[in-house]
Short mmCIF file of C-alpha atoms and ligand atoms in Angstrom, two decimals:
data_model
loop_
_atom_site.label_atom_id
_atom_site.label_comp_id
_atom_site.label_asym_id
_atom_site.label_seq_id
_atom_site.Cartn_x
_atom_site.Cartn_y
_atom_site.Cartn_z
CA MET A 1 9.46 5.01 -18.39
CA THR A 2 6.88 5.73 -15.77
CA ALA A 3 6.10 9.08 -14.21
CA THR A 4 7.57 9.86 -10.78
CA ILE A 5 6.24 12.14 -7.87
CA THR A 6 9.03 13.90 -5.99
CA LEU A 7 8.89 13.41 -2.24
CA SER A 8 9.83 16.02 0.31
CA THR A 9 13.24 14.28 0.62
CA GLY A 10 13.90 14.87 -3.00
CA GLN A 11 13.41 10.98 -3.76
CA GLN A 12 11.79 10.16 -7.03
CA MET A 13 8.83 7.70 -6.19
CA PRO A 14 7.29 6.08 -9.27
CA ALA A 15 3.53 6.85 -9.48
CA VAL A 16 2.53 3.20 -10.29
CA GLY A 17 3.87 0.34 -8.30
CA LEU A 18 3.11 -3.41 -7.88
CA GLY A 19 0.86 -4.09 -4.71
CA THR A 20 1.76 -7.31 -3.03
CA TRP A 21 -1.14 -7.51 -0.46
CA LYS A 22 -3.24 -10.84 -1.12
CA SER A 23 -0.46 -12.32 -3.54
CA ALA A 24 -0.17 -15.44 -2.10
CA PRO A 25 3.17 -17.15 -1.72
CA GLY A 26 3.89 -19.35 -4.56
CA GLN A 27 2.60 -16.47 -6.84
CA VAL A 28 4.22 -13.46 -5.65
CA LYS A 29 7.63 -14.29 -6.94
CA GLN A 30 6.35 -14.44 -10.41
CA ALA A 31 4.34 -11.31 -10.05
CA VAL A 32 7.33 -9.29 -9.14
CA LEU A 33 9.66 -10.68 -11.72
CA ALA A 34 6.76 -10.01 -14.25
CA ALA A 35 6.78 -6.53 -13.09
CA LEU A 36 10.24 -5.78 -13.13
CA ASP A 37 10.36 -7.22 -16.44
CA CYS A 38 7.75 -4.82 -17.88
CA ASP A 39 9.31 -1.68 -16.28
CA TYR A 40 7.94 -1.35 -12.93
CA ARG A 41 10.23 0.35 -10.66
CA HIS A 42 8.27 0.40 -7.61
CA ILE A 43 7.29 -2.55 -5.43
CA ASP A 44 5.11 -2.12 -2.32
CA CYS A 45 5.70 -4.54 0.34
CA ALA A 46 4.83 -5.09 4.02
CA ALA A 47 5.74 -7.54 6.77
CA ALA A 48 2.12 -8.38 7.65
CA TYR A 49 1.73 -9.58 3.80
CA SER A 50 3.93 -12.66 5.06
CA ASN A 51 5.42 -12.85 1.61
CA GLU A 52 8.67 -10.66 1.72
CA ARG A 53 10.72 -13.70 1.63
CA GLU A 54 9.36 -14.49 -1.90
CA VAL A 55 9.42 -10.86 -3.12
CA GLY A 56 13.15 -10.83 -2.01
CA GLU A 57 13.80 -14.06 -4.07
CA ALA A 58 12.40 -12.20 -7.08
CA LEU A 59 14.30 -9.02 -6.29
CA SER A 60 17.71 -10.95 -6.03
CA GLU A 61 17.21 -12.27 -9.25
CA ARG A 62 16.96 -8.95 -10.93
CA LEU A 63 19.04 -6.80 -9.00
CA GLY A 64 22.75 -6.58 -8.45
CA GLU A 65 26.00 -6.98 -10.61
CA GLY A 66 25.63 -8.74 -13.90
CA LYS A 67 21.85 -8.63 -13.43
CA PRO A 68 19.73 -6.28 -15.46
CA LEU A 69 18.75 -3.68 -12.57
CA ARG A 70 21.03 -1.78 -9.84
CA ARG A 71 19.57 -1.27 -6.26
CA GLU A 72 19.09 2.35 -7.01
CA ASP A 73 16.99 1.74 -10.07
CA ILE A 74 13.99 0.57 -8.04
CA PHE A 75 11.79 2.05 -5.06
CA VAL A 76 10.82 -0.74 -2.65
CA THR A 77 8.38 0.06 0.44
CA SER A 78 7.93 -1.95 3.52
CA LYS A 79 5.60 -1.56 6.65
CA LEU A 80 5.97 -1.95 10.13
CA TRP A 81 3.29 -4.22 11.55
CA ASN A 82 1.13 -3.33 14.58
CA THR A 83 2.97 -5.98 16.69
CA LYS A 84 6.12 -4.20 16.36
CA HIS A 85 5.02 -0.64 17.69
CA HIS A 86 7.12 -0.84 20.85
CA PRO A 87 10.22 1.09 20.35
CA ASP A 88 12.20 -1.75 21.56
CA ASP A 89 10.89 -3.87 18.56
CA VAL A 90 11.21 -1.41 15.56
CA GLU A 91 14.76 -1.86 14.63
CA GLU A 92 14.46 -5.69 14.60
CA ALA A 93 11.22 -5.60 12.61
CA CYS A 94 12.89 -3.27 9.86
CA LYS A 95 15.80 -5.60 9.84
CA LYS A 96 13.71 -8.66 9.42
CA SER A 97 12.02 -7.06 6.37
CA LEU A 98 15.29 -6.03 5.17
CA SER A 99 16.49 -9.46 5.50
CA ASP A 100 13.65 -11.11 3.84
CA LEU A 101 13.66 -8.61 0.89
CA ARG A 102 17.59 -9.34 0.69
CA LEU A 103 17.97 -5.69 0.68
CA SER A 104 20.51 -3.16 2.73
CA TYR A 105 18.02 -0.55 2.76
CA LEU A 106 14.52 0.43 2.03
CA ASP A 107 13.30 3.41 0.03
CA LEU A 108 10.21 3.98 2.41
CA TYR A 109 9.23 2.46 5.50
CA LEU A 110 5.81 3.11 6.78
CA MET A 111 3.77 2.51 10.15
CA HIS A 112 1.13 0.29 8.89
CA TRP A 113 -1.58 1.31 11.29
CA PRO A 114 -1.53 4.00 13.99
CA MET A 115 -2.77 1.49 16.52
CA ALA A 116 -0.42 -0.94 18.19
CA PHE A 117 -1.33 -4.56 18.98
CA GLU A 118 0.20 -6.72 21.74
CA ARG A 119 3.90 -7.46 21.24
CA GLY A 120 4.99 -10.68 20.08
CA ASP A 121 4.97 -12.79 16.91
CA GLU A 122 1.22 -13.36 16.51
CA LEU A 123 0.04 -11.34 13.53
CA MET A 124 -3.57 -10.86 14.94
CA PRO A 125 -3.23 -11.34 18.75
CA ARG A 126 -6.91 -11.86 19.84
CA ARG A 127 -8.70 -12.91 22.84
CA PRO A 128 -10.98 -16.12 22.76
CA ASP A 129 -14.04 -13.89 22.05
CA GLY A 130 -12.34 -12.71 18.60
CA THR A 131 -11.24 -9.16 20.01
CA VAL A 132 -7.80 -7.90 19.54
CA ARG A 133 -5.50 -7.44 22.27
CA TYR A 134 -4.14 -4.03 21.79
CA ASP A 135 -0.95 -2.35 23.39
CA ASN A 136 -0.46 1.03 24.98
CA THR A 137 2.45 2.07 22.86
CA HIS A 138 1.51 5.47 21.27
CA TYR A 139 2.39 6.10 17.76
CA ARG A 140 4.31 9.29 18.48
CA ASP A 141 6.90 6.79 20.38
CA THR A 142 7.10 4.39 17.43
CA TRP A 143 7.47 7.30 15.11
CA ALA A 144 10.59 8.35 17.14
CA ALA A 145 12.08 4.81 16.95
CA MET A 146 11.38 4.77 13.10
CA GLU A 147 13.47 8.17 12.79
CA LYS A 148 16.66 6.37 14.29
CA LEU A 149 16.28 3.99 11.13
CA VAL A 150 16.75 6.91 9.07
CA ASP A 151 19.53 8.17 10.91
CA GLN A 152 21.23 4.51 10.76
CA GLY A 153 21.09 4.42 6.95
CA LEU A 154 18.37 1.42 7.20
CA VAL A 155 15.74 3.38 5.35
CA LYS A 156 15.87 6.45 3.09
CA ALA A 157 12.63 7.84 4.36
CA ILE A 158 9.64 7.04 6.76
CA GLY A 159 5.93 7.54 6.23
CA LEU A 160 2.54 6.67 7.67
CA SER A 161 -0.22 4.46 6.50
CA ASN A 162 -3.91 4.56 7.41
CA PHE A 163 -3.42 7.96 9.57
CA ASN A 164 -6.25 10.35 9.70
CA ALA A 165 -5.69 14.28 9.51
CA ARG A 166 -5.57 14.73 13.23
CA GLN A 167 -2.98 11.79 13.55
CA ILE A 168 -0.75 13.28 10.61
CA ASP A 169 -0.67 16.76 12.49
CA ASP A 170 0.05 14.74 15.71
CA ILE A 171 3.18 13.36 14.09
CA LEU A 172 4.17 16.52 12.35
CA SER A 173 4.22 18.19 15.70
CA ILE A 174 6.85 15.97 16.97
CA ALA A 175 8.69 14.88 14.08
CA LYS A 176 12.66 15.50 13.37
CA HIS A 177 12.25 13.40 10.20
CA LYS A 178 9.04 14.39 8.52
CA PRO A 179 6.57 11.71 7.12
CA VAL A 180 6.79 11.85 3.40
CA VAL A 181 3.87 9.64 2.43
CA ASN A 182 0.34 8.58 3.80
CA GLN A 183 -0.69 5.42 2.14
CA VAL A 184 -4.48 5.07 2.38
CA GLU A 185 -7.53 3.23 1.03
CA CYS A 186 -8.56 5.28 -2.19
CA HIS A 187 -10.48 4.47 -5.23
CA PRO A 188 -13.41 6.24 -7.26
CA TYR A 189 -15.81 4.91 -4.56
CA LEU A 190 -13.54 6.44 -1.74
CA VAL A 191 -12.01 9.58 -3.30
CA GLN A 192 -10.63 10.80 -0.07
CA THR A 193 -10.44 14.53 -1.60
CA GLN A 194 -10.24 16.31 2.16
CA LEU A 195 -7.38 13.91 3.40
CA VAL A 196 -5.43 13.99 0.01
CA SER A 197 -5.42 17.81 0.28
CA HIS A 198 -4.61 17.72 3.93
CA CYS A 199 -1.61 15.60 3.09
CA TRP A 200 -0.48 17.59 0.22
CA GLY A 201 -0.82 20.84 2.22
CA ARG A 202 1.75 19.36 4.71
CA GLY A 203 4.11 18.03 2.10
CA LEU A 204 3.19 14.47 2.44
CA ALA A 205 2.47 12.55 -0.92
CA VAL A 206 -0.48 9.95 -1.01
CA THR A 207 -0.19 6.34 -2.24
CA ALA A 208 -3.68 4.82 -2.67
CA TYR A 209 -4.15 1.36 -1.80
CA SER A 210 -6.84 -1.04 -3.05
CA PRO A 211 -6.76 1.58 -6.16
CA LEU A 212 -8.97 -0.81 -8.11
CA GLY A 213 -11.52 -1.46 -5.41
CA SER A 214 -9.89 -4.56 -4.28
CA PRO A 215 -12.20 -7.21 -6.00
CA ASP A 216 -10.21 -10.02 -4.19
CA ARG A 217 -10.54 -8.82 -0.55
CA PRO A 218 -11.60 -12.15 1.44
CA TRP A 219 -14.69 -10.42 2.95
CA VAL A 220 -16.20 -9.43 -0.25
CA THR A 221 -19.88 -10.37 -0.50
CA PRO A 222 -20.76 -12.98 -3.08
CA GLY A 223 -22.32 -11.34 -6.09
CA GLU A 224 -21.32 -7.93 -5.03
CA ALA A 225 -20.86 -5.47 -7.98
CA HIS A 226 -17.20 -4.47 -8.16
CA LEU A 227 -15.49 -1.06 -9.44
CA LEU A 228 -13.87 -2.59 -12.30
CA ASP A 229 -17.54 -3.84 -13.52
CA ASP A 230 -19.26 -0.47 -12.88
CA PRO A 231 -21.16 0.37 -16.21
CA ARG A 232 -19.80 3.97 -16.04
CA VAL A 233 -16.13 2.88 -15.77
CA VAL A 234 -16.57 0.33 -18.58
CA GLY A 235 -18.27 2.91 -20.48
CA LEU A 236 -15.36 5.42 -20.14
CA ALA A 237 -12.88 2.72 -20.95
CA LYS A 238 -14.49 2.05 -24.09
CA CYS A 239 -14.26 5.65 -25.19
CA TYR A 240 -10.52 5.56 -24.50
CA ASN A 241 -10.03 2.04 -26.02
CA LYS A 242 -8.59 1.07 -22.66
CA THR A 243 -9.54 -1.36 -19.94
CA PRO A 244 -11.60 -0.23 -16.80
CA ALA A 245 -8.54 -1.01 -14.66
CA GLN A 246 -6.27 1.51 -16.86
CA VAL A 247 -8.72 4.13 -16.82
CA ILE A 248 -8.99 3.82 -12.90
CA ILE A 249 -5.03 3.88 -12.63
CA ARG A 250 -4.82 6.81 -15.01
CA TRP A 251 -7.39 8.70 -12.86
CA HIS A 252 -5.26 8.12 -9.68
CA ILE A 253 -1.86 9.19 -11.46
CA GLN A 254 -3.46 11.91 -13.25
CA ARG A 255 -4.76 13.68 -9.99
CA GLY A 256 -1.27 13.32 -8.44
CA VAL A 257 -1.78 10.22 -6.27
CA ILE A 258 0.59 7.36 -6.47
CA CYS A 259 -1.19 3.87 -6.72
CA ILE A 260 -0.30 0.31 -6.20
CA PRO A 261 -2.44 -2.08 -8.05
CA LYS A 262 -2.08 -5.81 -7.06
CA SER A 263 -2.18 -8.34 -9.53
CA VAL A 264 -0.43 -11.77 -9.93
CA THR A 265 -1.41 -12.24 -13.75
CA PRO A 266 1.41 -11.03 -15.84
CA SER A 267 -1.02 -9.75 -18.54
CA ARG A 268 -2.76 -7.41 -16.05
CA ILE A 269 0.36 -6.32 -14.51
CA LYS A 270 1.68 -5.45 -17.89
CA GLN A 271 -1.53 -3.83 -18.73
CA ASN A 272 -1.61 -1.70 -15.31
CA ILE A 273 1.50 0.14 -15.95
CA GLU A 274 0.51 0.90 -19.52
CA VAL A 275 -1.30 4.14 -18.81
CA PHE A 276 1.15 6.67 -19.75
CA ASP A 277 -0.08 7.16 -23.47
CA PHE A 278 -3.42 8.70 -22.92
CA LYS A 279 -4.77 11.25 -20.72
CA LEU A 280 -8.47 11.58 -19.43
CA THR A 281 -10.24 14.83 -20.17
CA GLU A 282 -10.73 17.17 -17.04
CA GLU A 283 -14.25 16.57 -17.42
CA ASP A 284 -14.02 12.78 -17.21
CA MET A 285 -11.71 13.38 -14.21
CA ARG A 286 -14.36 15.22 -12.64
CA VAL A 287 -17.03 12.61 -13.66
CA ILE A 288 -15.08 9.81 -12.02
CA GLU A 289 -14.90 11.86 -8.63
CA THR A 290 -18.59 11.88 -8.64
CA PHE A 291 -18.70 8.15 -8.12
CA ASN A 292 -17.49 8.51 -4.59
CA ARG A 293 -19.65 7.12 -2.20
CA ASN A 294 -17.30 7.20 0.88
CA GLU A 295 -17.26 3.50 0.83
CA ARG A 296 -14.44 1.93 3.04
CA LEU A 297 -13.77 -1.54 1.77
CA ILE A 298 -10.81 -1.99 4.30
CA ILE A 299 -11.91 -1.57 7.73
CA PRO A 300 -9.69 -3.31 10.44
CA THR A 301 -12.90 -4.11 12.58
CA ILE A 302 -14.01 -6.35 9.86
CA MET A 303 -10.81 -8.36 10.12
CA VAL A 304 -11.14 -8.42 13.80
CA ARG A 305 -14.82 -9.48 13.83
CA MET A 306 -14.56 -12.09 11.17
CA ASN A 307 -15.79 -15.52 12.20
CA SER A 308 -13.09 -18.08 12.37
CA TYR A 309 -13.53 -19.44 8.98
CA CYS A 310 -13.09 -15.94 7.24
CA MET A 311 -10.22 -15.12 9.54
CA LEU A 312 -8.55 -18.37 8.28
CA LEU A 313 -9.08 -17.35 4.80
CA PHE A 314 -8.03 -14.06 5.56
CA LEU A 315 -4.81 -15.23 6.98
CA ASN A 316 -4.15 -17.55 4.23
CA VAL A 317 -4.94 -15.16 1.47
CA CYS A 318 -3.30 -11.96 2.91
CA CYS A 319 -0.71 -13.22 5.16
CA GLY A 320 0.46 -16.40 3.78
P1 A2P B 1 -5.27 -10.95 -10.04
O1 A2P B 1 -4.34 -10.62 -8.78
O2 A2P B 1 -5.91 -12.15 -9.97
O3 A2P B 1 -4.62 -10.50 -11.41
P2 A2P B 1 -6.46 -3.80 -5.89
O4 A2P B 1 -5.17 -3.42 -6.31
O5 A2P B 1 -7.64 -2.75 -5.90
O6 A2P B 1 -6.60 -4.45 -4.37
O7 A2P B 1 -7.22 -4.93 -6.61
C1 A2P B 1 -6.59 -6.27 -6.99
C2 A2P B 1 -7.37 -7.10 -7.83
O8 A2P B 1 -7.70 -6.62 -8.92
C3 A2P B 1 -7.01 -8.59 -7.79
O9 A2P B 1 -8.18 -9.44 -7.82
C4 A2P B 1 -6.53 -8.48 -9.22
O10 A2P B 1 -6.50 -9.82 -9.73
C5 A2P B 1 -7.59 -7.47 -9.96
N1 A2P B 1 -6.67 -6.91 -11.06
C6 A2P B 1 -5.76 -6.37 -10.98
N2 A2P B 1 -5.34 -5.76 -12.31
C7 A2P B 1 -6.49 -5.92 -12.95
C8 A2P B 1 -6.91 -5.65 -14.24
N3 A2P B 1 -5.97 -5.03 -15.16
N4 A2P B 1 -7.95 -6.19 -14.78
C9 A2P B 1 -8.91 -6.83 -13.91
N5 A2P B 1 -8.52 -7.07 -12.67
C10 A2P B 1 -7.40 -6.71 -12.22
#
């Protein structure tokens, strides 16, 4: 049984979930099946990953009458993409995710980013010079449209992703349904101490994406040293007789941050949830925090400025 974090709605959100960003179609179904079969009860999805249909195939094989799991046994998150921020587009976008995931409701629906892209079905609408075509829709108006999804019963709760402290407070100042989660990049090289306390102080739980430092991000520099290979992390892992990934995941959940490690490898998927049988000392928790170098790996402008080859790779790898 995995630990859960209680959200402001009273919902229990499992502290470790399976991340599906960068999980290619053709691999993600097996990954979700492997996760559900080794007691994951939380799957993190997004329309922009362009793999929700396959995630839905896996969910439908395990959920429902005569199957091992009931819908209420699992916590499923999806996210509203930037091209769907216009209030007239929000309900349809949510229904598309529900239909792809073969679910009647989501446990949590996040606004993926605060900024809106030009409306339409092009995932990254860009000009010939590569710059993104933005849209003027303000995230406050998008939020009001997302609140209706709660009222309609399509989603149990709504939240934010990639929002900074000021933007969170802006949403809180107008919210009828308060955001329950802010999902942000977070790992030992970007510990986000201030943002995490800001969220907690206002009743939002925090979910860490790229919790292992995303060694498979498409724009990684060849030969770059990864968090999982950091000799200090490897050293700690040896001390606890655990793997580097397990030590990092344990660090996240022990500080109260939900995390969603991505893997398509069954043995790693299993390993990543086997983090409830050991505890890091307070001293080691502090030591890991000192690895911080405010290093942001996921910057939207990187995606925007990528040359065509990288962009193609990005869309293939991340968005199917
Ligand atoms: P793979 O999917 O090939 O198993 P993040 O969640 O920070 O984005 O990191 C995902 C990356 O970390 C993927 O490349 C994934 O590889 C890899 N990964 C996930 N779990 C482990 C693990 N336990 N040991 C080593 N690498 C892992």
